[in-house]
Coordinates of C-alpha atoms in Angstrom, one line a residue:
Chain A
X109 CA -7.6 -221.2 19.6
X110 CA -6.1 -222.5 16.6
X111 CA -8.3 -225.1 14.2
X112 CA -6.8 -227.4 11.3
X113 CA -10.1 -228.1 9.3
X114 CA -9.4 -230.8 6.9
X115 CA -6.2 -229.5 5.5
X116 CA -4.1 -231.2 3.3
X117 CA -1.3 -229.6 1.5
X118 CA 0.2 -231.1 -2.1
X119 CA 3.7 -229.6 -3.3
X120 CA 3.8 -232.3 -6.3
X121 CA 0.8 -234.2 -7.7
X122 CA 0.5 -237.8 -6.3
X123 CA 2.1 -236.9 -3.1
X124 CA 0.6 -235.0 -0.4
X125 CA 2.6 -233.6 2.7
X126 CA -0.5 -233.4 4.6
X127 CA -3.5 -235.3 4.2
X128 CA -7.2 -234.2 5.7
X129 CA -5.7 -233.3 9.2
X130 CA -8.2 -232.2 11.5
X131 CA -6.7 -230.9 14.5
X132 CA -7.6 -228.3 17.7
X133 CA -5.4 -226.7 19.9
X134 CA -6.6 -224.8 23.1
X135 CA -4.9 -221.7 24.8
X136 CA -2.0 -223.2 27.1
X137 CA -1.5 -226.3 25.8
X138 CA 1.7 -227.6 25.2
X139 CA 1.5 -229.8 22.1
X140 CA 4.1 -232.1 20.5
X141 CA 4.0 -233.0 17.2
X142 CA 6.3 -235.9 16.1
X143 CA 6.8 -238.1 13.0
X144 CA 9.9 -239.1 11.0
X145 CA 11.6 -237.0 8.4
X146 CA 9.3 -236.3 5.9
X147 CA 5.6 -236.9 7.6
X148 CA 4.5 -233.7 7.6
X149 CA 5.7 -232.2 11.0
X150 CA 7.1 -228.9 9.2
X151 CA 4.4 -228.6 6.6
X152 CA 1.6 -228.1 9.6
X153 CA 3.9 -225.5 11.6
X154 CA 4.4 -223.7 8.3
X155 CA 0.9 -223.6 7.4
X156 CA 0.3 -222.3 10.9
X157 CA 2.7 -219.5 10.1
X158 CA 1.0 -219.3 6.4
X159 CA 4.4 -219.7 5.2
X160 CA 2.6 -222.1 2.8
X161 CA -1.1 -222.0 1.8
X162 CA -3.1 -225.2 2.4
X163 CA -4.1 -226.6 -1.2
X164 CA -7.7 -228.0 0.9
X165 CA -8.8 -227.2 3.7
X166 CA -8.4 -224.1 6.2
X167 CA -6.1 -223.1 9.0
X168 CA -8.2 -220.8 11.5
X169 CA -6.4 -219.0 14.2
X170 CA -9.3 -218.0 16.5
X171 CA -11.5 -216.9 14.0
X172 CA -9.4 -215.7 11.3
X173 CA -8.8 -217.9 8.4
X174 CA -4.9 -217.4 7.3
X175 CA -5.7 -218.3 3.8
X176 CA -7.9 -215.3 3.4
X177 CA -5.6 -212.7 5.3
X178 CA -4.3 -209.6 3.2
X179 CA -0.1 -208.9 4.0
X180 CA -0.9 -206.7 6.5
X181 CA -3.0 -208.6 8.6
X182 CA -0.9 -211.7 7.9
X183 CA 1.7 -209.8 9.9
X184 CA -0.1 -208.9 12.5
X185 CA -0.9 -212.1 13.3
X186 CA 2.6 -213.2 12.7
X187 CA 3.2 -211.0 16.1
X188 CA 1.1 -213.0 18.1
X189 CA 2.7 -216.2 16.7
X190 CA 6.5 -216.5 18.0
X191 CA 8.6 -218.8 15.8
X192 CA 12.1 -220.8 16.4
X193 CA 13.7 -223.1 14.2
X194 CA 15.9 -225.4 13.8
X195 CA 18.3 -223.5 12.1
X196 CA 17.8 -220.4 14.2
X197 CA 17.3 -217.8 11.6
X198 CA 18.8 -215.1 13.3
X199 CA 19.5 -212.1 11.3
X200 CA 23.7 -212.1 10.6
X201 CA 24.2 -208.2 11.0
X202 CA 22.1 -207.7 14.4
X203 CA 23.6 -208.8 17.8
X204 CA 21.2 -210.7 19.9
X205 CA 20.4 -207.5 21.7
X206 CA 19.0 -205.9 17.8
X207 CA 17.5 -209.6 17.2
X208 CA 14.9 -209.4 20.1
X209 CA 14.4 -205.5 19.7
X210 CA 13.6 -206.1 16.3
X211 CA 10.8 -208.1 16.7
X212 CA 9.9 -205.7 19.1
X213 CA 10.2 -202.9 16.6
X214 CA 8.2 -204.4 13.8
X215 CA 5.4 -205.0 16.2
X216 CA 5.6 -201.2 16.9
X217 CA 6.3 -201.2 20.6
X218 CA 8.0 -198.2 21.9
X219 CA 11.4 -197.9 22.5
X220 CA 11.1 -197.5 26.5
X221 CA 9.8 -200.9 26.4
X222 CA 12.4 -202.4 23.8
X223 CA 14.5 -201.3 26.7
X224 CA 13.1 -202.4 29.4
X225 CA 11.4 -205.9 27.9
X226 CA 14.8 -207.0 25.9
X227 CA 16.7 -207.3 29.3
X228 CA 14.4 -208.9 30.9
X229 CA 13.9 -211.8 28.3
X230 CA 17.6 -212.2 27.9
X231 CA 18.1 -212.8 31.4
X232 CA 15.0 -215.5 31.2
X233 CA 17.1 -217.1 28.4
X234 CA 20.5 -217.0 30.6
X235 CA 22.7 -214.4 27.6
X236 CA 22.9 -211.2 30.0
X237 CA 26.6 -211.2 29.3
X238 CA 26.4 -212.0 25.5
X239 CA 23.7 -209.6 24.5
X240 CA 25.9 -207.3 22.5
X241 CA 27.4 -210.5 20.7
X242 CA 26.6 -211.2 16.6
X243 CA 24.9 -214.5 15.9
X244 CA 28.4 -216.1 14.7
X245 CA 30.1 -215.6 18.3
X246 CA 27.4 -217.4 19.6
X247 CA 27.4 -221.2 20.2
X248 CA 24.4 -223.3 18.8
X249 CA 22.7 -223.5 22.2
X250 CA 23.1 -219.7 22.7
X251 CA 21.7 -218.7 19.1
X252 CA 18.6 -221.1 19.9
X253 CA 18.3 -219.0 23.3
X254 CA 18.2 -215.8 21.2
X255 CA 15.5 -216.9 18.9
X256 CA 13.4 -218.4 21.6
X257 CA 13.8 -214.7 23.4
X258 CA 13.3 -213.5 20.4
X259 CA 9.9 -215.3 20.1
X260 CA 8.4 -214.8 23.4
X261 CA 9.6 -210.8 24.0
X262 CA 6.5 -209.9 22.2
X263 CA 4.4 -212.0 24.6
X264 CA 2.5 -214.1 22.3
X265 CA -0.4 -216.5 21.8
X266 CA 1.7 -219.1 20.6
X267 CA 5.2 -220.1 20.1
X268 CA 6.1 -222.6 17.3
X269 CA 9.7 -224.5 17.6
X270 CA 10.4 -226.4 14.7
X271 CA 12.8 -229.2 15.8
X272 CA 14.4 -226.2 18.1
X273 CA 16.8 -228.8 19.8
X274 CA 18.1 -231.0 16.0
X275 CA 21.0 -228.9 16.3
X276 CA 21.9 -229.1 19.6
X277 CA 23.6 -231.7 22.1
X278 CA 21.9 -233.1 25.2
X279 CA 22.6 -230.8 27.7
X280 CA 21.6 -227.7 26.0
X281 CA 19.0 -229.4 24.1
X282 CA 17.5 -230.1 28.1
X283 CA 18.3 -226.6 28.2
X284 CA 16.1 -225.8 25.8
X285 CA 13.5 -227.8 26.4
X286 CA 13.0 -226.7 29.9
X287 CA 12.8 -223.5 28.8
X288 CA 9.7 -224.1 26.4
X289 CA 8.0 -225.4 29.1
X290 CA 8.5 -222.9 31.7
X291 CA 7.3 -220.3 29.2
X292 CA 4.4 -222.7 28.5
X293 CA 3.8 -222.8 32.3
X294 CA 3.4 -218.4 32.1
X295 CA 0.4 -219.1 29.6
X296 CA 1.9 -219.7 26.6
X297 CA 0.5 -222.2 23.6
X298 CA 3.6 -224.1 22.6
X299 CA 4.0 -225.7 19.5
X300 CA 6.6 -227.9 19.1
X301 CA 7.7 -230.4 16.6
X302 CA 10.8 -232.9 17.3
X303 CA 12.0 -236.1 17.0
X304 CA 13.6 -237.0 20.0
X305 CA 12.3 -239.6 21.8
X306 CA 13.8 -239.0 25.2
X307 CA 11.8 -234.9 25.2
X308 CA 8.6 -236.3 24.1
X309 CA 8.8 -239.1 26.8
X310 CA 9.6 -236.4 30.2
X311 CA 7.7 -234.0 29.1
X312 CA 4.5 -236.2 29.6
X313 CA 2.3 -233.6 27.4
X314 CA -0.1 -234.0 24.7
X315 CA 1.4 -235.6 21.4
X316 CA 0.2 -235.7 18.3
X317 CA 1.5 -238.2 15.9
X318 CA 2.0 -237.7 11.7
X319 CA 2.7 -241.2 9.2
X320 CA 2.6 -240.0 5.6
X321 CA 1.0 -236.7 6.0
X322 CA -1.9 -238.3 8.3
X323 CA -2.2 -237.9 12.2
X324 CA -2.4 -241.4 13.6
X325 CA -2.4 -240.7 17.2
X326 CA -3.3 -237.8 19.4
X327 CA -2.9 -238.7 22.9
X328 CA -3.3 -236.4 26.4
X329 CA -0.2 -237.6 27.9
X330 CA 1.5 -238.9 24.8
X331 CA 4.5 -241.2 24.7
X332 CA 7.3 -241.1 21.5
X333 CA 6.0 -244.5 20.0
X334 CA 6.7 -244.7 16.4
Chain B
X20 CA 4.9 -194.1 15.0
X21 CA 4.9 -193.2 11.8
X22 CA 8.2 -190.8 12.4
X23 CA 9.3 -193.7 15.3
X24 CA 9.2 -196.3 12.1
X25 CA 11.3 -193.8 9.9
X26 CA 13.4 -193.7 11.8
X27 CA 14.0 -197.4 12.9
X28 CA 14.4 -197.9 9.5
X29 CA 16.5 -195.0 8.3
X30 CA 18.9 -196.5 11.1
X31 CA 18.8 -200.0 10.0
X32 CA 19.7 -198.9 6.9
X33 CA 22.7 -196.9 8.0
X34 CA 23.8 -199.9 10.1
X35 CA 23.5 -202.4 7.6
X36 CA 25.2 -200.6 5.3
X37 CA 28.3 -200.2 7.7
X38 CA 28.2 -204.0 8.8
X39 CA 27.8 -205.2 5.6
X40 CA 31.6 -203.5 4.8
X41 CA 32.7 -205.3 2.0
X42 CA 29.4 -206.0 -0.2
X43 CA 28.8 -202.1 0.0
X44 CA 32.1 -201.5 -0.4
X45 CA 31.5 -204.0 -3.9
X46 CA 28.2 -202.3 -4.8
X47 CA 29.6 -198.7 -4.5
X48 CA 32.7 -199.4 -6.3
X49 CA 30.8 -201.2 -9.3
X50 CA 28.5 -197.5 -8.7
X51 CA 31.5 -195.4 -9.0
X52 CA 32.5 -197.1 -12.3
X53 CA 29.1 -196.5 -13.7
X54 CA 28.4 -192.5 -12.7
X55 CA 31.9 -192.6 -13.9
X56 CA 31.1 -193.2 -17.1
X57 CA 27.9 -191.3 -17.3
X58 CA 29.8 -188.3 -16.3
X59 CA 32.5 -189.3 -18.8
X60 CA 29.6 -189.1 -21.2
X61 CA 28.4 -185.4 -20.4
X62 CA 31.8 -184.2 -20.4
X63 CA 32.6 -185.7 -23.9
X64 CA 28.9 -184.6 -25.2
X65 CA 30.2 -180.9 -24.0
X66 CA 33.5 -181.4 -26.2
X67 CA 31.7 -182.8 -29.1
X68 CA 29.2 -180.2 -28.7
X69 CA 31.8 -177.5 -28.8
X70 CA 33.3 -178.6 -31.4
X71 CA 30.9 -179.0 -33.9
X72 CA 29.6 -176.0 -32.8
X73 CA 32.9 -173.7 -33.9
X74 CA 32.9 -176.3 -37.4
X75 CA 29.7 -174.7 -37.9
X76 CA 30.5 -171.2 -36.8
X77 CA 33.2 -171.4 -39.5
X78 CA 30.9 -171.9 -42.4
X79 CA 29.0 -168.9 -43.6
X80 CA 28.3 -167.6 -47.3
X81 CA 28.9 -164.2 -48.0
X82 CA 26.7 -162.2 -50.6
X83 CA 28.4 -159.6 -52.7
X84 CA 26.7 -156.8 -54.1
X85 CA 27.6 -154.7 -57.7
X86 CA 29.3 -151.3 -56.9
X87 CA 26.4 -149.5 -57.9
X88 CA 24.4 -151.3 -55.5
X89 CA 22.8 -147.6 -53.6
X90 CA 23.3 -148.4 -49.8
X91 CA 19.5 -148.0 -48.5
X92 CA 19.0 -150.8 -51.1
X93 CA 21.5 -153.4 -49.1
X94 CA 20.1 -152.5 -46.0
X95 CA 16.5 -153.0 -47.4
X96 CA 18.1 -156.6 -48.5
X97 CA 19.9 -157.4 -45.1
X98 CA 16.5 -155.8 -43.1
X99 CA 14.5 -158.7 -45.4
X100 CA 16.8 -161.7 -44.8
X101 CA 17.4 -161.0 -40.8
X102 CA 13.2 -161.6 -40.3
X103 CA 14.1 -165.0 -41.7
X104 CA 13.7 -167.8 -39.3
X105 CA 16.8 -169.4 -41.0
X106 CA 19.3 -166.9 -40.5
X107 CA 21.5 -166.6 -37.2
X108 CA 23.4 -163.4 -37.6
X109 CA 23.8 -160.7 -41.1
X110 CA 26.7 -159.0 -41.0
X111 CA 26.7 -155.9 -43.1
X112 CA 30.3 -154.5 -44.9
X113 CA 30.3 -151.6 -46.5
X114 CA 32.0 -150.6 -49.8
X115 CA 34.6 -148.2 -47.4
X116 CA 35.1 -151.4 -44.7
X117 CA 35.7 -153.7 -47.6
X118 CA 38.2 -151.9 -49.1
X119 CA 40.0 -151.3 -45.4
X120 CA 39.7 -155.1 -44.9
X121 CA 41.1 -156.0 -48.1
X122 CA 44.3 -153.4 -48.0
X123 CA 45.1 -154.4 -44.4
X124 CA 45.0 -158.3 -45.7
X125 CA 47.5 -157.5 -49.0
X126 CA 49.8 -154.9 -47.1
X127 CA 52.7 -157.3 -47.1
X128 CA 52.2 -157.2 -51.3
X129 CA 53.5 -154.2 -52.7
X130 CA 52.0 -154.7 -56.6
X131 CA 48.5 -155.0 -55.0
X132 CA 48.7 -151.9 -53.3
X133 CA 50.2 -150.2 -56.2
X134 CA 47.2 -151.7 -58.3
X135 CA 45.1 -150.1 -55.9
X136 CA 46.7 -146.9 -55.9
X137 CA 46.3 -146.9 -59.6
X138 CA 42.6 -147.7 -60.2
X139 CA 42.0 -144.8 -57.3
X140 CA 38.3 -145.4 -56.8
X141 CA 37.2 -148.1 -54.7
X142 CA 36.8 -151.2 -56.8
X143 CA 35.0 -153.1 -54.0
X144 CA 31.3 -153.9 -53.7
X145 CA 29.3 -154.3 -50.5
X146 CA 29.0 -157.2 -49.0
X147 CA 26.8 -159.4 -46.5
X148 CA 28.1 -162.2 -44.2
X149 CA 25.9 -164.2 -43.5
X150 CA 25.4 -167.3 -40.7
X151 CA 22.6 -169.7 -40.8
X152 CA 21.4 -171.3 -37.4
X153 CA 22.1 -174.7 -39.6
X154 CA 24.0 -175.5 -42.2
X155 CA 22.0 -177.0 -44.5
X156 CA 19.7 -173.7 -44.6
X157 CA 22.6 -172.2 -46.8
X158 CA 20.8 -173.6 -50.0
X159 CA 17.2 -172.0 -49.1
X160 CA 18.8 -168.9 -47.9
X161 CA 20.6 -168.3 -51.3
X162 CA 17.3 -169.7 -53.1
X163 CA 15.9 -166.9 -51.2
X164 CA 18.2 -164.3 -51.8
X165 CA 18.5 -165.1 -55.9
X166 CA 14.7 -165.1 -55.8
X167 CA 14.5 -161.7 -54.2
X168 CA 13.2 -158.3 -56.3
X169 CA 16.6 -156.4 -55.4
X170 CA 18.6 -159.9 -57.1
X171 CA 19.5 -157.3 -59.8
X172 CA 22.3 -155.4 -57.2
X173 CA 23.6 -158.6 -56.4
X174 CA 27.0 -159.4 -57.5
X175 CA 27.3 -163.3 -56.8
X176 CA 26.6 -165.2 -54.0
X177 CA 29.3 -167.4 -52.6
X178 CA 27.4 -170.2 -51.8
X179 CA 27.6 -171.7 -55.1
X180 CA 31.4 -172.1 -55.5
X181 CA 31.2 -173.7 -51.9
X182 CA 28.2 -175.9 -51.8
X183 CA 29.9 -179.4 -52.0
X184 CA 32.0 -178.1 -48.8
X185 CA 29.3 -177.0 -46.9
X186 CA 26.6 -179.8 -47.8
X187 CA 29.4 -182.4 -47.1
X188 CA 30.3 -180.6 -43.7
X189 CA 26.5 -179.8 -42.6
X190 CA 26.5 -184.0 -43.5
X191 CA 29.4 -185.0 -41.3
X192 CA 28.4 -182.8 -38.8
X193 CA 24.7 -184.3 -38.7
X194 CA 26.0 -187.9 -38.5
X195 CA 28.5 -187.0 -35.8
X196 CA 25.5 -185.9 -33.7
X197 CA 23.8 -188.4 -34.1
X198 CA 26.3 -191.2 -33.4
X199 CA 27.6 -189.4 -29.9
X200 CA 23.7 -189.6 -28.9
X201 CA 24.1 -193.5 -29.8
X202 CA 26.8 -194.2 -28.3
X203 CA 26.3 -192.3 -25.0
X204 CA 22.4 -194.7 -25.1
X205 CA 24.4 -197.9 -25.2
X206 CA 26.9 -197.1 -22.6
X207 CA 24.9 -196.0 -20.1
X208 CA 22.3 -198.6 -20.6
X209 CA 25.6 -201.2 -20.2
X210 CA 26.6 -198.9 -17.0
X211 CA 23.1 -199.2 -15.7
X212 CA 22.7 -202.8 -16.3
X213 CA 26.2 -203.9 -14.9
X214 CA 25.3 -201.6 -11.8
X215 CA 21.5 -202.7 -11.5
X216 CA 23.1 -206.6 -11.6
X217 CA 25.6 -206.2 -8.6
X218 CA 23.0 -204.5 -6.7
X219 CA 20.7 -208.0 -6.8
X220 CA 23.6 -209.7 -5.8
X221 CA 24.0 -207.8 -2.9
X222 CA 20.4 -208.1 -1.9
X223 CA 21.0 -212.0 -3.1
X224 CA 22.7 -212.6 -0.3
X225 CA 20.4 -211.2 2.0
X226 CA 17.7 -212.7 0.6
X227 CA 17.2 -215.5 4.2
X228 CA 17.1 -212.3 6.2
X229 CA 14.4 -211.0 4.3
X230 CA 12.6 -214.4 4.7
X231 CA 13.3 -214.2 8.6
X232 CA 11.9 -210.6 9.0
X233 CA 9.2 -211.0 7.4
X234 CA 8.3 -214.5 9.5
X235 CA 9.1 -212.5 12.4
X236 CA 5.8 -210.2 11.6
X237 CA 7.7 -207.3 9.7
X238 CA 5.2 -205.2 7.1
X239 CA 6.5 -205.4 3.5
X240 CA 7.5 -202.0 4.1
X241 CA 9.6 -202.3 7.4
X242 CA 11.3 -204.9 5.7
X243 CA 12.0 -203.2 2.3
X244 CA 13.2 -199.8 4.1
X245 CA 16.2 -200.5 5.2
X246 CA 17.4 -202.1 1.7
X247 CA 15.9 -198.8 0.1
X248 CA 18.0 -196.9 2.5
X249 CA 20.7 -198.7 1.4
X250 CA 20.4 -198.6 -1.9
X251 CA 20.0 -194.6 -1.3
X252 CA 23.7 -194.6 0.4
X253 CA 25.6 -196.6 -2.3
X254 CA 24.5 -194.1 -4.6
X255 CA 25.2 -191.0 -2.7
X256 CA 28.3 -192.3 -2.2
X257 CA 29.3 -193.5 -5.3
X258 CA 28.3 -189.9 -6.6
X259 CA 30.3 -188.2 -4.1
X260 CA 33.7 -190.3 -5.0
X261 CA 32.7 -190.3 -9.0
X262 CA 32.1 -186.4 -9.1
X263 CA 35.5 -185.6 -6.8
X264 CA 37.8 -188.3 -9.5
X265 CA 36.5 -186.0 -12.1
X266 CA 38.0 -182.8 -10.5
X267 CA 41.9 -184.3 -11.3
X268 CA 40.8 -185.8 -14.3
X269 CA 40.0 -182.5 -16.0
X270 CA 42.6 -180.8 -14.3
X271 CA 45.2 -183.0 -16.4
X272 CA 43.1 -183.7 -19.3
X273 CA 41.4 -180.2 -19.7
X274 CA 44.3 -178.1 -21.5
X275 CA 45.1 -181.3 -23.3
X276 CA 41.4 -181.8 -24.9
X277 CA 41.3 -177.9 -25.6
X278 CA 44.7 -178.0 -27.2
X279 CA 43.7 -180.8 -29.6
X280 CA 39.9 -180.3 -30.6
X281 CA 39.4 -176.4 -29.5
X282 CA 36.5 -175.9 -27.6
X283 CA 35.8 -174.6 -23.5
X284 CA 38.8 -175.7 -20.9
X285 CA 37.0 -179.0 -19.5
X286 CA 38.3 -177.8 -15.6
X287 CA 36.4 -174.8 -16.1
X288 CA 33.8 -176.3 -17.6
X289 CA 33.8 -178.8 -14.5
X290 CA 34.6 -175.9 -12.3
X291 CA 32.0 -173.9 -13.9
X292 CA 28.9 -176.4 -13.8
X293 CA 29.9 -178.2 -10.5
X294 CA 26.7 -178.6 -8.5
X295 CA 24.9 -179.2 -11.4
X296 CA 27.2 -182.5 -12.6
X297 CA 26.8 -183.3 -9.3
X298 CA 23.2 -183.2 -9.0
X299 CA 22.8 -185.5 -12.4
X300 CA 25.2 -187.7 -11.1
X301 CA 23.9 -187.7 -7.4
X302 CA 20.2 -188.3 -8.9
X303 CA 21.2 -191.2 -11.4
X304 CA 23.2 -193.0 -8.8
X305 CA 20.2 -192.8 -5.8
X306 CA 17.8 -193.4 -8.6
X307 CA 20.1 -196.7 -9.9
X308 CA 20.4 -197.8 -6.2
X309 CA 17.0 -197.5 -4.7
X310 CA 15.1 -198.4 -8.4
X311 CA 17.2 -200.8 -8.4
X312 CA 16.9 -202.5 -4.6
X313 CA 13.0 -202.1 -4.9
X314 CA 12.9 -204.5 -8.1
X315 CA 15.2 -206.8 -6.8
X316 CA 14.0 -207.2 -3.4
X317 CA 10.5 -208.0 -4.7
X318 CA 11.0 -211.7 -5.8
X319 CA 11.6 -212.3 -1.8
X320 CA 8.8 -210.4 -0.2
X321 CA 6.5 -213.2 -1.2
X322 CA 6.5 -214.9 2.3

């Protein structure tokens, strides 16, 4: 479902981010990526978002290469694709009720469903009682619950979670975690990138490994070995 | 869902707008001050206009004629000089007027009106006022009027003893124009520029919440909207609050300004033209806000 064909990206001559990754990843896998700061574990999520453009190589998502997608079809696609981050990225002036709907909105779903799907997903994510609550009354943990709502209310393909948990502490980081996977167990491709050893080791998933913009391991039932 | 997306967007605009309290409240301030000044610039064009205007109404030449002069021949003159393109307004005095004019103006001196009362006949030729649409016609008016086959029943044309005045004035007058037209340019380019400036600011700081909507799968349009919508409020706003300050402001300063330079009451005036100082301002300040938001909001689109 999504295809890495011999990508590599280069911000600044000399020193590539990513270097000739081949990689395939089928509908409802869960896939980790992990590496240490700096080995290319955000570069490959953001090319999968076409955030960046690959300076070799293309990035297919079933057939369509992202390179070659015009704005509006980039955004389309973007709709299949849910994203979290580490840093959230919640819009300051919605509440996490207007967060979810919005992504709603912009994929142009009506507003009987906004109502009826935005519920639904906040109670998945355990913020019933905060839903009319701005992101800065929220606690880390609940903002993280927000945008992983946010990413899944549209029922998409894929979600990407860019080290989702870095800000978090252990419990709500197993929080977290747990509810990746359940959303991964509904049919979901998850993407996620981390470094914590401790997730990679119970989830017992596929992981893929980056050193210096290269993949060096890409195991079934991949251990955090680094 | 076309109309469904207008009106998602219309409403995000709206709501921004209102939680965004005090960077609006910023950007329609700064607004304010700049339709302030633009309609400080219309009002002072009006006064300048004005005056200028009565300067020039003042200056005329006025073309006497011999007392012999037969009356169908003045009106054949006055008929001739009115088809010019030149020439505003002819007034035509007759020999009988002149004298009235002239008796009413001395009646205070008694040897003048004995003088009169001596000569007995009328010793007053005809005359023709004259007012050219410009000043600085007066010279091919009177070229015109020396150059004419009746120039034997003139008398003198007044133009002559008073042509340093009038050049000078027409002069003056000219540069006086021309300097209230530069001077408005330059501060309304400032205005605009100080106004365009806070405006990037304001969309400066929301420039991560662009990024996030448009990784979130928002078109370039659904994510512009709102900011347009924005834009569109701070200067409705800011037109409404600049165009109301100006209602005490001429109230106080309108008998003042028509005290010192002359001219039309500025509250009237204000009064007078209301909807359509409104409208310029109303149009400047949505044009400034949602010109402006649509530039500035461009260098973040690319995501």
């Amino acid at each position: 479902m999504i295809f890495f064909d011999k990508v590599s990206k280069i911000y600044a001559p000399g020193s590539a981010a990513l270097e000739n990754v081949t990689l395939t990843i089928e509908p409802g896998e869960f896939i980790s990526v992990v590496g240490q700061s700096g080995a290319g574990k955000s570069t490959l999520l953001k090319l999968l978002l076409a955030e960046e453009k690959p300076s070799e190589g293309n990035v297919f998502f079933e057939s369509l290469n992202m390179s070659d997608l015009k704005l509006a079809e980039l955004s389309s696609v973007r709709r299949r694709i849910g994203t979290v981050f580490q840093d959230f990225r919640l819009l300051p002036n919605k509440t996490a009720y207007e967060n979810i709907a919005f992504a709603m909105e912009v994929a142009g779903q009506l507003d009987e469903n906004i109502v009826s799907d935005v519920p639904q997903v906040l109670e998945l994510v355990g913020l019933v009682d905060k839903a009319w609550h701005f992101p800065h009354e929220l606690s880390g943990g609940e903002k993280q619950r927000v945008a992983i709502a946010r990413a899944i209310v549209n029922r998409p393909d894929v979600v990407i979670a860019d080290e989702p948990t870095g800000n978090l502490d252990p419990v709500n980081t197993w929080e977290i975690v747990k509810l990746l996977a359940k959303i991964n167990e509904l049919g979901t491709v998850i993407v996620l990138a981390t470094h914590n050893r401790d997730i990679i080791n119970a989830l017992g998933k596929r992981v893929v490994t980056l050193e210096k913009g290269r993949v060096i391991r890409d195991e079934k039932e991949g251990k955090y070995v680094l | 869902m076309f109309s469904v997306n207008i009106k998602r967007i219309t409403k995000g605009g709206f709501v921004n707008f209102w939680r965004n309290g005090w960077v609006s409240f910023a950007t329609v301030l700064v607004m304010v001050l700049t339709l302030f000044v633009i309609g400080g610039l219309i009002l002072s064009n009006v006064v300048l206009t004005s005056v200028i205007a009565s300067l020039e109404d003042k200056v005329d030449i006025t073309v006497y004629f011999r007392t012999s002069a037969a009356e169908p021949d003045i009106l054949a003159v006055k008929d001739s000089l009115t088809k010019l393109g030149e020439v505003e307004s002819v007034e035509y005095v007759s020999r009988a007027e002149a004298l009235e004019r002239f008796k009413e103006r001395h009646k205070e001196n008694a040897l003048i009106t004995q003088s009169l009362d001596e000569v007995g006949d009328n010793p007053l030729g005809a005359a023709l006022n004259i007012q050219a649409k410009d000043p600085s016609q007066y010279a091919s008016i009177t070229t015109f009027l020396e150059g004419n086959i009746l120039s034997g029943i003139l008398d003198k044309v007044n133009y002559r003893q008073n042509q340093l005045v009038i050049d000078r004035l027409s002069s003056v007058l000219r540069a006086s124009r021309k300097v209230g037209i530069s001077i408005s340019i330059v501060l309304a380019v400032i205005a605009f520029l100080v106004a365009f400036n806070t405006i990037r600011m304001a969309i400066y700081t929301s420039r991560e919440e662009i990024r996030v909507m448009k990784l979130v799968g928002a078109s370039n349009w659904y994510t512009r909207g709102p900011f347009l919508v924005e834009g569109f409020l701070h200067g409705f706003l800011a037109s409404v609050i600049a165009t109301l300050t100006f209602w005490p402001l001429t109230f106080w300063l309108g008998g003042r300004i028509q005290n010192f330079f002359g001219g039309p009451n500025l509250l009237s005036y204000y009064q007078g033209n209301f909807f359509e100082f409104f409208l310029v301002l109303f149009l400047a300040g949505t044009m400034l806000g949602v010109v402006s938001s649509s530039i500035a909001i461009r260098r973040y689109m690319r995501v």
